[in-house]
Tab-separated table of C-alpha atoms in Angstrom:
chain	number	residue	atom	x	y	z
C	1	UNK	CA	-22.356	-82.459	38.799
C	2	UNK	CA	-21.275	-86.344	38.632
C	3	UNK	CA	-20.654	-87.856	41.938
C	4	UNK	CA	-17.164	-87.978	42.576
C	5	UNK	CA	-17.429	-91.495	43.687
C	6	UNK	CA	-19.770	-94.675	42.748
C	7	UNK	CA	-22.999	-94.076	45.462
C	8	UNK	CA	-24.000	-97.011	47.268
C	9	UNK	CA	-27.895	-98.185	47.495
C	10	UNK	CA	-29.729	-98.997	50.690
C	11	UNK	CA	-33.073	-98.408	52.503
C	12	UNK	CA	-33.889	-95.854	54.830
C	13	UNK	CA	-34.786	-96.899	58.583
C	14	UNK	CA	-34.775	-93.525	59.520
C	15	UNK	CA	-33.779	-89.922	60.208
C	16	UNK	CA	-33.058	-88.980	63.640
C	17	UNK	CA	-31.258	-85.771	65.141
C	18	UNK	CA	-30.985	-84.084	61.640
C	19	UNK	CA	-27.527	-84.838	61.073
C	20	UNK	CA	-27.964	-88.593	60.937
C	21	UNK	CA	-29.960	-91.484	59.883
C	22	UNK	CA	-29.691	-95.304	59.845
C	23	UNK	CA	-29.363	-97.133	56.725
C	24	UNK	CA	-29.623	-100.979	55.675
C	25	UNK	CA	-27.332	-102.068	53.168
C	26	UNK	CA	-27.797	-104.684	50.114
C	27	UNK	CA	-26.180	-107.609	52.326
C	28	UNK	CA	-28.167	-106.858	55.229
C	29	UNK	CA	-26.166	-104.345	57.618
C	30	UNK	CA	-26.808	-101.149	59.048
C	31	UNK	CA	-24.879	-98.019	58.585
C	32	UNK	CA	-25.242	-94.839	59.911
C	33	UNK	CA	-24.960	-91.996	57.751
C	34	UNK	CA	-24.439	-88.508	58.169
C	35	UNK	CA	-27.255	-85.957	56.737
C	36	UNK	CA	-26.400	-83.322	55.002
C	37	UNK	CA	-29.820	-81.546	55.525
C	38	UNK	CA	-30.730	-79.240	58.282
C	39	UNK	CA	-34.291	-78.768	57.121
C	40	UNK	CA	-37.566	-80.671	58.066
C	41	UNK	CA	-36.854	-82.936	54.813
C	42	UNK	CA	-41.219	-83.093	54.742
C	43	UNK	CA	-41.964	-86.071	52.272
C	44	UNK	CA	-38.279	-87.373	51.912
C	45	UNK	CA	-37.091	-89.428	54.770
C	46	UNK	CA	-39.542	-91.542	54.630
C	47	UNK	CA	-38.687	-95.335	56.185
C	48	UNK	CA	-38.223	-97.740	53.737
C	49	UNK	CA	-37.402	-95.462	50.605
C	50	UNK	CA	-34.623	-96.404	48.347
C	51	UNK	CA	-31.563	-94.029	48.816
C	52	UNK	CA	-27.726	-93.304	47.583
C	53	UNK	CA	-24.517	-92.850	49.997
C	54	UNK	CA	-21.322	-92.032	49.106
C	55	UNK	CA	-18.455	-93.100	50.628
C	56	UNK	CA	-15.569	-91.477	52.508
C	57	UNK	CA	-12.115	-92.269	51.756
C	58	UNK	CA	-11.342	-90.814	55.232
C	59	UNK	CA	-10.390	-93.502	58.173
C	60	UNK	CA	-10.234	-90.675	60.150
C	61	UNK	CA	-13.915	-89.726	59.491
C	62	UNK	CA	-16.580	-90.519	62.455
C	63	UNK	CA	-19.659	-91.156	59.669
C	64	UNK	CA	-18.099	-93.339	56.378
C	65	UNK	CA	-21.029	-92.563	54.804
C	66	UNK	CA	-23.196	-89.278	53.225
C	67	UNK	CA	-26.702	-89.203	52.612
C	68	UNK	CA	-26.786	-88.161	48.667
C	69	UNK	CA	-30.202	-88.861	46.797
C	70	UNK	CA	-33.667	-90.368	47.411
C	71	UNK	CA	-36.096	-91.910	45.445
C	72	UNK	CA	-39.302	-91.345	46.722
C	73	UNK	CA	-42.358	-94.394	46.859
C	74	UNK	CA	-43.836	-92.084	43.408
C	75	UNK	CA	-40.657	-92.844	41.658
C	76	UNK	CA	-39.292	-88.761	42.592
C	77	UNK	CA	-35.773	-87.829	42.456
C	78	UNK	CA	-35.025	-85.714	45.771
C	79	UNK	CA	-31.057	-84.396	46.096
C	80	UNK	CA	-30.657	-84.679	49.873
C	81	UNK	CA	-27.464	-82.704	50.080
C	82	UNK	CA	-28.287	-78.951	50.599
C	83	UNK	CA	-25.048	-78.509	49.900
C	84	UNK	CA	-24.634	-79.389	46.937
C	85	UNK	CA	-27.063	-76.729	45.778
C	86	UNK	CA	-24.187	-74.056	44.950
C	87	UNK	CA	-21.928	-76.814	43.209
C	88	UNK	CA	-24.810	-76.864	41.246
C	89	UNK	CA	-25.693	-73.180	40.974
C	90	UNK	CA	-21.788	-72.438	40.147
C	91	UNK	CA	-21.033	-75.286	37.864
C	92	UNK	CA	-24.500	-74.417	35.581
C	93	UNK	CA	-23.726	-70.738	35.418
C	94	UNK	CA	-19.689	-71.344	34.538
C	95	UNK	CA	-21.221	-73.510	31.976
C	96	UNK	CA	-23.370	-70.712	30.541
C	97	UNK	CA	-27.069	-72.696	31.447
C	98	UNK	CA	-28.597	-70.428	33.130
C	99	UNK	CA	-29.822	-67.490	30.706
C	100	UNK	CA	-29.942	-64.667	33.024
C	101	UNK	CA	-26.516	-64.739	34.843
C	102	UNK	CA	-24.813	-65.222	31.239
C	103	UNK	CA	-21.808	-62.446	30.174
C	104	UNK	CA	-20.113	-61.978	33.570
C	105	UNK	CA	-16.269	-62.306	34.084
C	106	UNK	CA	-15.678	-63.310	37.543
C	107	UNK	CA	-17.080	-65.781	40.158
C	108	UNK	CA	-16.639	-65.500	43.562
C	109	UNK	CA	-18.119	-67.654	46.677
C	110	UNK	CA	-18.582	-66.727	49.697
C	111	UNK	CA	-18.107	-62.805	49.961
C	112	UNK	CA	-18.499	-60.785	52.409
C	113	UNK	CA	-21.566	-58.155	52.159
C	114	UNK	CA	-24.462	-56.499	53.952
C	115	UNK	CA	-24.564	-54.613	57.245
C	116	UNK	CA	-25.779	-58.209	59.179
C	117	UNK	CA	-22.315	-60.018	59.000
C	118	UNK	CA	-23.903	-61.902	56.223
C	119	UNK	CA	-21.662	-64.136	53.201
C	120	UNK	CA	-23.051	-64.267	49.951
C	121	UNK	CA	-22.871	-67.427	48.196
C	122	UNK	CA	-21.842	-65.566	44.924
C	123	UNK	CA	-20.442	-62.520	43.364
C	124	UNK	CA	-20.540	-61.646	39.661
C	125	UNK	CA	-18.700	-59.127	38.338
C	126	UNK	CA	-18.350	-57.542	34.804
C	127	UNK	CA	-16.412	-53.833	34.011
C	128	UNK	CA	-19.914	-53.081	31.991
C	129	UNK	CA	-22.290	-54.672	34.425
C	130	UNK	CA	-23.557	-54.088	37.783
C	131	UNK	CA	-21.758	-56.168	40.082
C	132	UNK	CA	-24.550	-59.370	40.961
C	133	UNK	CA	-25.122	-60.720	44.376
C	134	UNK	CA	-26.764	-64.055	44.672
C	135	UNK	CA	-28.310	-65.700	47.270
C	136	UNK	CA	-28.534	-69.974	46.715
C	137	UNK	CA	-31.605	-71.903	48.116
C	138	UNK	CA	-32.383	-75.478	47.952
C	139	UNK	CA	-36.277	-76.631	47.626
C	140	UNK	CA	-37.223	-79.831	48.236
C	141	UNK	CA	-40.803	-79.579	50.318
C	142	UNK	CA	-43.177	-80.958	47.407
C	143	UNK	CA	-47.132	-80.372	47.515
C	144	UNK	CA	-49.477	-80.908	44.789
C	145	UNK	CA	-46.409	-80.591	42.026
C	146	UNK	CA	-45.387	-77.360	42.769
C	147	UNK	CA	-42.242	-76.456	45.569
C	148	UNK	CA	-42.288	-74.610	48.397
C	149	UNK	CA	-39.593	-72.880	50.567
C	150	UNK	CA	-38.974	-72.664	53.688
C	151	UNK	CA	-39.397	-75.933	54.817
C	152	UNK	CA	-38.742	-74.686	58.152
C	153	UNK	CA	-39.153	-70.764	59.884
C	154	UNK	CA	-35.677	-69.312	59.388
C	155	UNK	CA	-34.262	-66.461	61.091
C	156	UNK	CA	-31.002	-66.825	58.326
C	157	UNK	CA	-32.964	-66.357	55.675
C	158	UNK	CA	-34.813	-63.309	56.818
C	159	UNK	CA	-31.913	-61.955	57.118
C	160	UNK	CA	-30.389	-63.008	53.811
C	161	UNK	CA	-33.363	-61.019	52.542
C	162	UNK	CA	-32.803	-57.982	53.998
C	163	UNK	CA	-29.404	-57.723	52.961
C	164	UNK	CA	-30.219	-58.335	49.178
C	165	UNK	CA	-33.199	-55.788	49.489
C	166	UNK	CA	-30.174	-53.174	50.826
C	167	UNK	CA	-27.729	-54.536	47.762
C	168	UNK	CA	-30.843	-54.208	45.377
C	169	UNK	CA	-31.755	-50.492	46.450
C	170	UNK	CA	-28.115	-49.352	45.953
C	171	UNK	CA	-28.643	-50.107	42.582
C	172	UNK	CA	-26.718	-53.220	42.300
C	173	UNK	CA	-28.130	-56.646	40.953
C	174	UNK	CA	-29.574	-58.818	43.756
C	175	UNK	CA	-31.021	-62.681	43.388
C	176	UNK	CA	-32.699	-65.354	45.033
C	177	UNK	CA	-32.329	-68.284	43.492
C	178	UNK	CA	-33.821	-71.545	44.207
C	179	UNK	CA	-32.119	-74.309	43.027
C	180	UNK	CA	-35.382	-77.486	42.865
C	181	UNK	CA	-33.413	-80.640	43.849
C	182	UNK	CA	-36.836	-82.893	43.745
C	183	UNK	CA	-37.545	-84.329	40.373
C	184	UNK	CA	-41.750	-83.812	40.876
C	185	UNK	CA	-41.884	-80.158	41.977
C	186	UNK	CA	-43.250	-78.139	38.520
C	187	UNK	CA	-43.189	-74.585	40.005
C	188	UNK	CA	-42.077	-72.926	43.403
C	189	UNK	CA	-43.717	-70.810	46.260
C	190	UNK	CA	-43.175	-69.110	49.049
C	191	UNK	CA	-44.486	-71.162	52.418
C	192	UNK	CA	-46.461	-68.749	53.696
C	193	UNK	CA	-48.320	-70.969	55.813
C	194	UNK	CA	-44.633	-72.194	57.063
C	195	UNK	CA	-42.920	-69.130	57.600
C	196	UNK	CA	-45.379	-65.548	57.169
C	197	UNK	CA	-42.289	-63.711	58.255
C	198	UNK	CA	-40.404	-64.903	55.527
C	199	UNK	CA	-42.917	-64.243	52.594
C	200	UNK	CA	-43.042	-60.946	54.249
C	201	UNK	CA	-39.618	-60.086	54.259
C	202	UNK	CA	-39.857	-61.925	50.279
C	203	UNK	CA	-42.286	-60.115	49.259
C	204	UNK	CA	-40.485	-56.518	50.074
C	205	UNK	CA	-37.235	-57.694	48.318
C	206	UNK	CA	-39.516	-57.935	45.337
C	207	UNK	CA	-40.799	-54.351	45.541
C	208	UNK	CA	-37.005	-53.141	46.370
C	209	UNK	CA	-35.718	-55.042	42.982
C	210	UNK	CA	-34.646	-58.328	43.751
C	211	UNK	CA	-34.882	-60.767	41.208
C	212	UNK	CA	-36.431	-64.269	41.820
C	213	UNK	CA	-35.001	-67.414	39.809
C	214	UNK	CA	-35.995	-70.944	39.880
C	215	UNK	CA	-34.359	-73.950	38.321
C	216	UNK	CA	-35.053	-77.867	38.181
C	217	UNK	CA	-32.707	-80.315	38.531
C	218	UNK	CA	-32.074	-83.823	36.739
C	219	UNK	CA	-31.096	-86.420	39.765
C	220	UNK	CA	-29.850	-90.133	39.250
C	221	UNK	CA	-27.470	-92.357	41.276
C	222	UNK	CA	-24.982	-90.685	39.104
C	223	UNK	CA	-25.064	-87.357	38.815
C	224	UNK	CA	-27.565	-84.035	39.331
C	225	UNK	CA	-27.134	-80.976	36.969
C	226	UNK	CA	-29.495	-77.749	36.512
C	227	UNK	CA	-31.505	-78.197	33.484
C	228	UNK	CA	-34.956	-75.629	33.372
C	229	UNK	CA	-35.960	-73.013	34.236
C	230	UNK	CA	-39.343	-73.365	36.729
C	231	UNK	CA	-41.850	-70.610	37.465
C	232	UNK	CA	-42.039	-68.762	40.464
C	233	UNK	CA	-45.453	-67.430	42.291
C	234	UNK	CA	-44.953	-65.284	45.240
């Protein structure tokens, strides 16, 4: 994915309310931009860390300017933007780079599924395949090189997990996949320790057949793309 428009570099005062956060320019001012991250964002808001905006072409827009990247004080790429996680997720498996979603014929975001009023972020379907339902997560909490997720305790994804565990035991394919937007994180986790619920709920849509996928990202200024597979350890 290459930004759509050249980002703009400035320093991070801070994060405040979760949807915004003050930013100094090169020449001195202060924007504020909006955040497109409703998570705790542990170890990347930190004040005084180099990060990217880009710019809206909107008058009309309240905010002129979206949080995008963030390079950390250890020289780590984090993608800010949760979502831009299923641009991501989309554009790599259109593009055939990730190996175990290859050989379907139709995409489809944002379908309607489950018995929970739930959307899924994508549908793959294939006349000699069994129709694929994935679920897209973004990691970004780093400890000790490997990535865990939640960040936060979340209700939504609970939920998201129970639906795929019903998809998976009706014999259709159902996936979690977390999509790594932080250049340092090696592996990925469940946050037990964040969320017990959740690695509860995870660890029963493994037994009922859902499949688990993690991929890294490459992150600049310029663009982010999947590009490798990561390991997972429940």
């Amino acid at each position: 994915m290459q930004f759509s428009s050249t980002l703009i570099q400035g320093t991070l005062i801070k994060r405040y309310k979760r949807f915004l956060a003050d930013v100094e320019l090169a020449d001195g001012s202060i924007v504020i931009a909006h955040c497109p991250n409703t998570g705790a964002m542990t170890g990347c808001a930190e004040p005084g860390w180099k990060v990217w905006l880009s710019p809206s072409n909107n008058p009309k827009r309240k905010l002129l300017y979206t949080w995008e990247v963030v390079l950390t004080d250890q020289h780590h790429w984090i993608g800010i933007n949760t979502h831009k996680a299923n641009v991501l997720v989309k554009e790599a498996i259109q593009e055939n780079r990730i190996a175990e979603l290859v050989g379907y014929q139709t995409l489809k975001a944002e379908v309607k599924f489950g018995e929970e009023n739930s959307r899924i972020d994508f549908l793959l379907t294939d006349h000699k395949k069994a129709d694929c339902y994935i679920e897209v997560k973004s990691v970004t909490l780093l400890d000790d090189k490997a990535g865990y997720f939640p960040d936060a305790k979340t209700l939504r994804g609970q939920k998201h997990l129970r639906e795929l565990s019903i998809i998976a035991s009706q014999g259709k394919r159902a996936v979690l996949f977390f999509c790594v937007q932080h250049s340092g994180i090696q592996s990925v986790q469940v946050a037990k320790h964040i969320d017990p619920d959740y690695a509860m709920e995870l660890k029963q849509a493994m037994l009922n057949g859902v499949q688990i996928l993690c991929y890294g990202c490459e992150i600049s200024s310029e663009k982010i793309h999947i590009n490798q597979p990561l390991q997972f350890f429940s």
